[in-house]
Amino acid sequence: MEHHLTTPLSRQDVQALRCGDTVYLSGEVYTARDAAHKRLCALLDEGKPLPFEVRGAVIYYAGPTPARPGEVIGSCGPTTSGRMDAYAPRLLALGLAGMAGKGARSEAVVQAMREHTAVYFAAAGGAGAAMAACVESAAVVCYEDLGSEAVRRLLVRDMPLTVAIDCTGKNLYEEGPAAYLAACGQSE
């Protein structure tokens, strides 16, 4: 099924998504990788507010390259999501609605997604230029010293994503290979 969604995502938006669905996402999306996640969780440890509203937000695990003259952003492909697994459950508990990146997630993250009604989107690895074409504006929110890994607020239009893990815990990384093997008449 195909969905056109705009951030912030509501609980109903997330509940309507199923593993394998295609989503064209528009609105504000935040980039953050592991160094930024570590700092965000340190702020929470200190009882300080986060530098952006996490409720209903989508974090894209990317570290965009610098923009060429006349462009909004450089290449903006996803990074491996597993590096954020230690931090994601905490942000999900605060209302983070979606995460986008590449690769499988830990059982702790999947459990937190079920508990807090969130979704994990797979973004096409190796397609950084295509993903950047969806970005209409980009601005550093915090941690500028991290360079490409600073937290950025992107305004995106129709960013193509696949629901890799839905809020019920159905997981394309597990079901996809099994379905392929079954279609080929093989078992795991």
PDB file of C-alpha atoms in Angstrom:
ATOM      1  CA  MET A   1       0.000   0.000   0.000  1.00  0.00           C
ATOM      2  CA  GLU A   2       1.140   3.553  -0.673  1.00  0.00           C
ATOM      3  CA  HIS A   3       0.815   6.452   1.788  1.00  0.00           C
ATOM      4  CA  HIS A   4       1.506  10.174   1.536  1.00  0.00           C
ATOM      5  CA  LEU A   5       2.195  11.507   5.032  1.00  0.00           C
ATOM      6  CA  THR A   6       3.210  14.840   6.513  1.00  0.00           C
ATOM      7  CA  THR A   7       5.037  15.315   9.802  1.00  0.00           C
ATOM      8  CA  PRO A   8       4.400  15.482  12.651  1.00  0.00           C
ATOM      9  CA  LEU A   9       3.012  11.958  12.488  1.00  0.00           C
ATOM     10  CA  SER A  10      -0.036  11.163  14.581  1.00  0.00           C
ATOM     11  CA  ARG A  11      -0.641   7.889  16.378  1.00  0.00           C
ATOM     12  CA  GLN A  12      -3.301   7.128  13.749  1.00  0.00           C
ATOM     13  CA  ASP A  13      -0.818   7.778  10.919  1.00  0.00           C
ATOM     14  CA  VAL A  14       1.595   5.255  12.421  1.00  0.00           C
ATOM     15  CA  GLN A  15      -1.106   2.667  13.186  1.00  0.00           C
ATOM     16  CA  ALA A  16      -2.235   2.712   9.540  1.00  0.00           C
ATOM     17  CA  LEU A  17       1.219   1.663   8.276  1.00  0.00           C
ATOM     18  CA  ARG A  18       2.082  -1.967   7.600  1.00  0.00           C
ATOM     19  CA  CYS A  19       5.387  -3.678   7.055  1.00  0.00           C
ATOM     20  CA  GLY A  20       6.304  -3.353   3.362  1.00  0.00           C
ATOM     21  CA  ASP A  21       4.170  -0.255   2.688  1.00  0.00           C
ATOM     22  CA  THR A  22       5.637   2.605   0.659  1.00  0.00           C
ATOM     23  CA  VAL A  23       5.552   6.054   2.252  1.00  0.00           C
ATOM     24  CA  TYR A  24       6.199   9.411   0.620  1.00  0.00           C
ATOM     25  CA  LEU A  25       7.051  11.631   3.572  1.00  0.00           C
ATOM     26  CA  SER A  26       6.771  15.417   3.581  1.00  0.00           C
ATOM     27  CA  GLY A  27       7.317  18.048   6.267  1.00  0.00           C
ATOM     28  CA  GLU A  28      10.052  18.481   8.855  1.00  0.00           C
ATOM     29  CA  VAL A  29      12.489  15.635   9.415  1.00  0.00           C
ATOM     30  CA  TYR A  30      15.531  15.792  11.698  1.00  0.00           C
ATOM     31  CA  THR A  31      18.897  14.258  10.905  1.00  0.00           C
ATOM     32  CA  ALA A  32      20.874  12.740  13.782  1.00  0.00           C
ATOM     33  CA  ARG A  33      23.494  10.045  14.046  1.00  0.00           C
ATOM     34  CA  ASP A  34      25.083   8.330  17.051  1.00  0.00           C
ATOM     35  CA  ALA A  35      27.206  11.260  18.324  1.00  0.00           C
ATOM     36  CA  ALA A  36      24.153  13.536  18.317  1.00  0.00           C
ATOM     37  CA  HIS A  37      21.988  10.855  19.950  1.00  0.00           C
ATOM     38  CA  LYS A  38      24.540  10.510  22.738  1.00  0.00           C
ATOM     39  CA  ARG A  39      24.343  14.265  23.385  1.00  0.00           C
ATOM     40  CA  LEU A  40      20.544  14.290  23.235  1.00  0.00           C
ATOM     41  CA  CYS A  41      20.374  11.557  25.880  1.00  0.00           C
ATOM     42  CA  ALA A  42      22.945  13.420  28.001  1.00  0.00           C
ATOM     43  CA  LEU A  43      20.594  16.434  27.973  1.00  0.00           C
ATOM     44  CA  LEU A  44      17.791  14.194  29.202  1.00  0.00           C
ATOM     45  CA  ASP A  45      20.082  12.810  31.935  1.00  0.00           C
ATOM     46  CA  GLU A  46      20.645  16.401  33.091  1.00  0.00           C
ATOM     47  CA  GLY A  47      16.906  17.102  33.105  1.00  0.00           C
ATOM     48  CA  LYS A  48      17.230  19.580  30.238  1.00  0.00           C
ATOM     49  CA  PRO A  49      14.835  19.870  27.281  1.00  0.00           C
ATOM     50  CA  LEU A  50      15.717  18.580  23.853  1.00  0.00           C
ATOM     51  CA  PRO A  51      16.521  21.218  21.183  1.00  0.00           C
ATOM     52  CA  PHE A  52      13.552  20.160  19.043  1.00  0.00           C
ATOM     53  CA  GLU A  53      10.084  18.732  19.607  1.00  0.00           C
ATOM     54  CA  VAL A  54      10.413  14.968  19.488  1.00  0.00           C
ATOM     55  CA  ARG A  55       6.698  14.103  19.838  1.00  0.00           C
ATOM     56  CA  GLY A  56       5.420  13.078  16.415  1.00  0.00           C
ATOM     57  CA  ALA A  57       8.826  13.683  14.833  1.00  0.00           C
ATOM     58  CA  VAL A  58      10.813  11.541  12.437  1.00  0.00           C
ATOM     59  CA  ILE A  59      14.585  11.262  12.807  1.00  0.00           C
ATOM     60  CA  TYR A  60      16.511  10.378   9.669  1.00  0.00           C
ATOM     61  CA  TYR A  61      19.793   8.653  10.452  1.00  0.00           C
ATOM     62  CA  ALA A  62      21.934  10.591   8.010  1.00  0.00           C
ATOM     63  CA  GLY A  63      24.979  12.840   7.960  1.00  0.00           C
ATOM     64  CA  PRO A  64      24.531  14.948   4.825  1.00  0.00           C
ATOM     65  CA  THR A  65      27.560  16.110   2.905  1.00  0.00           C
ATOM     66  CA  PRO A  66      28.075  19.844   2.391  1.00  0.00           C
ATOM     67  CA  ALA A  67      25.931  21.439  -0.276  1.00  0.00           C
ATOM     68  CA  ARG A  68      27.477  22.498  -3.552  1.00  0.00           C
ATOM     69  CA  PRO A  69      26.927  26.135  -4.559  1.00  0.00           C
ATOM     70  CA  GLY A  70      23.290  26.707  -5.411  1.00  0.00           C
ATOM     71  CA  GLU A  71      22.105  23.467  -3.770  1.00  0.00           C
ATOM     72  CA  VAL A  72      20.201  23.020  -0.514  1.00  0.00           C
ATOM     73  CA  ILE A  73      22.139  20.004   0.729  1.00  0.00           C
ATOM     74  CA  GLY A  74      24.748  17.522  -0.429  1.00  0.00           C
ATOM     75  CA  SER A  75      24.316  13.782  -0.658  1.00  0.00           C
ATOM     76  CA  CYS A  76      21.934  12.658   2.069  1.00  0.00           C
ATOM     77  CA  GLY A  77      21.897   8.873   2.243  1.00  0.00           C
ATOM     78  CA  PRO A  78      20.989   6.812   5.308  1.00  0.00           C
ATOM     79  CA  THR A  79      23.478   5.388   7.766  1.00  0.00           C
ATOM     80  CA  THR A  80      23.305   2.078   9.617  1.00  0.00           C
ATOM     81  CA  SER A  81      20.552   2.393  12.200  1.00  0.00           C
ATOM     82  CA  GLY A  82      21.919  -0.142  14.682  1.00  0.00           C
ATOM     83  CA  ARG A  83      24.343   2.466  16.025  1.00  0.00           C
ATOM     84  CA  MET A  84      21.349   4.376  17.429  1.00  0.00           C
ATOM     85  CA  ASP A  85      19.759   1.334  19.097  1.00  0.00           C
ATOM     86  CA  ALA A  86      21.165   2.208  22.538  1.00  0.00           C
ATOM     87  CA  TYR A  87      19.419   5.599  22.415  1.00  0.00           C
ATOM     88  CA  ALA A  88      16.248   5.026  20.396  1.00  0.00           C
ATOM     89  CA  PRO A  89      14.037   3.508  23.144  1.00  0.00           C
ATOM     90  CA  ARG A  90      14.490   6.623  25.272  1.00  0.00           C
ATOM     91  CA  LEU A  91      13.417   8.934  22.438  1.00  0.00           C
ATOM     92  CA  LEU A  92      10.531   6.643  21.524  1.00  0.00           C
ATOM     93  CA  ALA A  93       9.286   6.902  25.112  1.00  0.00           C
ATOM     94  CA  LEU A  94       9.165  10.689  24.633  1.00  0.00           C
ATOM     95  CA  GLY A  95       6.916  10.353  21.583  1.00  0.00           C
ATOM     96  CA  LEU A  96       9.305   9.950  18.644  1.00  0.00           C
ATOM     97  CA  ALA A  97       6.983   8.609  15.936  1.00  0.00           C
ATOM     98  CA  GLY A  98       9.426   7.483  13.286  1.00  0.00           C
ATOM     99  CA  MET A  99      13.005   6.648  12.491  1.00  0.00           C
ATOM    100  CA  ALA A 100      14.514   6.258   9.021  1.00  0.00           C
ATOM    101  CA  GLY A 101      17.781   4.602   8.124  1.00  0.00           C
ATOM    102  CA  LYS A 102      19.124   1.326   6.856  1.00  0.00           C
ATOM    103  CA  GLY A 103      19.577  -2.077   8.409  1.00  0.00           C
ATOM    104  CA  ALA A 104      17.930  -4.160  11.102  1.00  0.00           C
ATOM    105  CA  ARG A 105      17.043  -2.955  14.612  1.00  0.00           C
ATOM    106  CA  SER A 106      17.517  -4.588  17.995  1.00  0.00           C
ATOM    107  CA  GLU A 107      14.701  -6.365  19.814  1.00  0.00           C
ATOM    108  CA  ALA A 108      14.776  -3.583  22.457  1.00  0.00           C
ATOM    109  CA  VAL A 109      14.024  -0.984  19.775  1.00  0.00           C
ATOM    110  CA  VAL A 110      11.258  -3.101  18.251  1.00  0.00           C
ATOM    111  CA  GLN A 111       9.710  -3.597  21.695  1.00  0.00           C
ATOM    112  CA  ALA A 112       9.830   0.168  22.350  1.00  0.00           C
ATOM    113  CA  MET A 113       8.192   0.770  18.958  1.00  0.00           C
ATOM    114  CA  ARG A 114       5.341  -1.583  19.914  1.00  0.00           C
ATOM    115  CA  GLU A 115       4.979   0.016  23.332  1.00  0.00           C
ATOM    116  CA  HIS A 116       5.001   3.624  22.084  1.00  0.00           C
ATOM    117  CA  THR A 117       3.392   3.195  18.616  1.00  0.00           C
ATOM    118  CA  ALA A 118       6.287   4.092  16.347  1.00  0.00           C
ATOM    119  CA  VAL A 119       7.552   3.056  12.924  1.00  0.00           C
ATOM    120  CA  TYR A 120      10.941   2.350  11.385  1.00  0.00           C
ATOM    121  CA  PHE A 121      11.384   3.308   7.756  1.00  0.00           C
ATOM    122  CA  ALA A 122      14.062   1.922   5.465  1.00  0.00           C
ATOM    123  CA  ALA A 123      15.659   4.499   3.191  1.00  0.00           C
ATOM    124  CA  ALA A 124      17.471   3.354   0.068  1.00  0.00           C
ATOM    125  CA  GLY A 125      21.159   2.951   0.788  1.00  0.00           C
ATOM    126  CA  GLY A 126      23.437   4.216  -1.977  1.00  0.00           C
ATOM    127  CA  ALA A 127      20.819   6.706  -3.139  1.00  0.00           C
ATOM    128  CA  GLY A 128      22.051   9.790  -1.270  1.00  0.00           C
ATOM    129  CA  ALA A 129      21.686  12.093  -4.274  1.00  0.00           C
ATOM    130  CA  ALA A 130      18.111  10.913  -4.876  1.00  0.00           C
ATOM    131  CA  MET A 131      17.230  11.423  -1.201  1.00  0.00           C
ATOM    132  CA  ALA A 132      18.821  14.903  -1.286  1.00  0.00           C
ATOM    133  CA  ALA A 133      16.550  15.811  -4.211  1.00  0.00           C
ATOM    134  CA  CYS A 134      13.596  15.562  -1.787  1.00  0.00           C
ATOM    135  CA  VAL A 135      15.088  18.193   0.559  1.00  0.00           C
ATOM    136  CA  GLU A 136      13.684  21.701   0.079  1.00  0.00           C
ATOM    137  CA  SER A 137      15.574  23.354   2.940  1.00  0.00           C
ATOM    138  CA  ALA A 138      18.094  22.432   5.625  1.00  0.00           C
ATOM    139  CA  ALA A 139      19.223  24.204   8.778  1.00  0.00           C
ATOM    140  CA  VAL A 140      21.463  23.178  11.658  1.00  0.00           C
ATOM    141  CA  VAL A 141      19.457  22.872  14.887  1.00  0.00           C
ATOM    142  CA  CYS A 142      22.322  22.006  17.250  1.00  0.00           C
ATOM    143  CA  TYR A 143      25.779  20.434  17.614  1.00  0.00           C
ATOM    144  CA  GLU A 144      27.306  22.299  14.683  1.00  0.00           C
ATOM    145  CA  ASP A 145      30.718  21.141  15.926  1.00  0.00           C
ATOM    146  CA  LEU A 146      29.796  17.622  14.767  1.00  0.00           C
ATOM    147  CA  GLY A 147      29.982  18.767  11.140  1.00  0.00           C
ATOM    148  CA  SER A 148      27.947  16.491   8.900  1.00  0.00           C
ATOM    149  CA  GLU A 149      26.596  14.746  12.013  1.00  0.00           C
ATOM    150  CA  ALA A 150      25.034  17.915  13.468  1.00  0.00           C
ATOM    151  CA  VAL A 151      21.287  17.762  14.036  1.00  0.00           C
ATOM    152  CA  ARG A 152      19.584  19.369  11.058  1.00  0.00           C
ATOM    153  CA  ARG A 153      15.963  20.249  10.394  1.00  0.00           C
ATOM    154  CA  LEU A 154      15.138  19.266   6.852  1.00  0.00           C
ATOM    155  CA  LEU A 155      12.005  20.278   5.033  1.00  0.00           C
ATOM    156  CA  VAL A 156      11.313  17.351   2.713  1.00  0.00           C
ATOM    157  CA  ARG A 157       8.758  16.671   0.012  1.00  0.00           C
ATOM    158  CA  ASP A 158       7.786  13.129  -0.940  1.00  0.00           C
ATOM    159  CA  MET A 159      10.842  11.426   0.550  1.00  0.00           C
ATOM    160  CA  PRO A 160      10.475   7.771  -0.557  1.00  0.00           C
ATOM    161  CA  LEU A 161      10.621   5.292   2.326  1.00  0.00           C
ATOM    162  CA  THR A 162       9.566   1.716   3.000  1.00  0.00           C
ATOM    163  CA  VAL A 163       7.982   0.600   6.267  1.00  0.00           C
ATOM    164  CA  ALA A 164      10.610  -1.859   7.464  1.00  0.00           C
ATOM    165  CA  ILE A 165       9.146  -2.411  10.945  1.00  0.00           C
ATOM    166  CA  ASP A 166       5.599  -1.385  11.788  1.00  0.00           C
ATOM    167  CA  CYS A 167       4.163  -0.526  15.193  1.00  0.00           C
ATOM    168  CA  THR A 168       3.008  -4.120  15.722  1.00  0.00           C
ATOM    169  CA  GLY A 169       6.582  -5.374  15.365  1.00  0.00           C
ATOM    170  CA  LYS A 170       6.173  -6.930  11.920  1.00  0.00           C
ATOM    171  CA  ASN A 171       9.663  -6.801  10.488  1.00  0.00           C
ATOM    172  CA  LEU A 172      10.605  -6.756   6.810  1.00  0.00           C
ATOM    173  CA  TYR A 173      14.148  -7.810   7.707  1.00  0.00           C
ATOM    174  CA  GLU A 174      12.734 -11.085   9.056  1.00  0.00           C
ATOM    175  CA  GLU A 175       9.660 -11.612   6.866  1.00  0.00           C
ATOM    176  CA  GLY A 176      11.232 -10.543   3.570  1.00  0.00           C
ATOM    177  CA  PRO A 177      13.889 -13.275   3.399  1.00  0.00           C
ATOM    178  CA  ALA A 178      11.400 -15.912   4.602  1.00  0.00           C
ATOM    179  CA  ALA A 179       8.893 -14.900   1.905  1.00  0.00           C
ATOM    180  CA  TYR A 180      11.622 -14.979  -0.740  1.00  0.00           C
ATOM    181  CA  LEU A 181      12.741 -18.460   0.274  1.00  0.00           C
ATOM    182  CA  ALA A 182       9.140 -19.693   0.348  1.00  0.00           C
ATOM    183  CA  ALA A 183       8.533 -18.289  -3.144  1.00  0.00           C
ATOM    184  CA  CYS A 184      11.630 -20.132  -4.367  1.00  0.00           C
ATOM    185  CA  GLY A 185      10.433 -23.381  -2.764  1.00  0.00           C
ATOM    186  CA  GLN A 186      13.163 -23.348  -0.144  1.00  0.00           C
ATOM    187  CA  SER A 187      13.025 -23.236   3.631  1.00  0.00           C
ATOM    188  CA  GLU A 188      15.328 -21.437   6.023  1.00  0.00           C
TER     189      GLU A 188
END
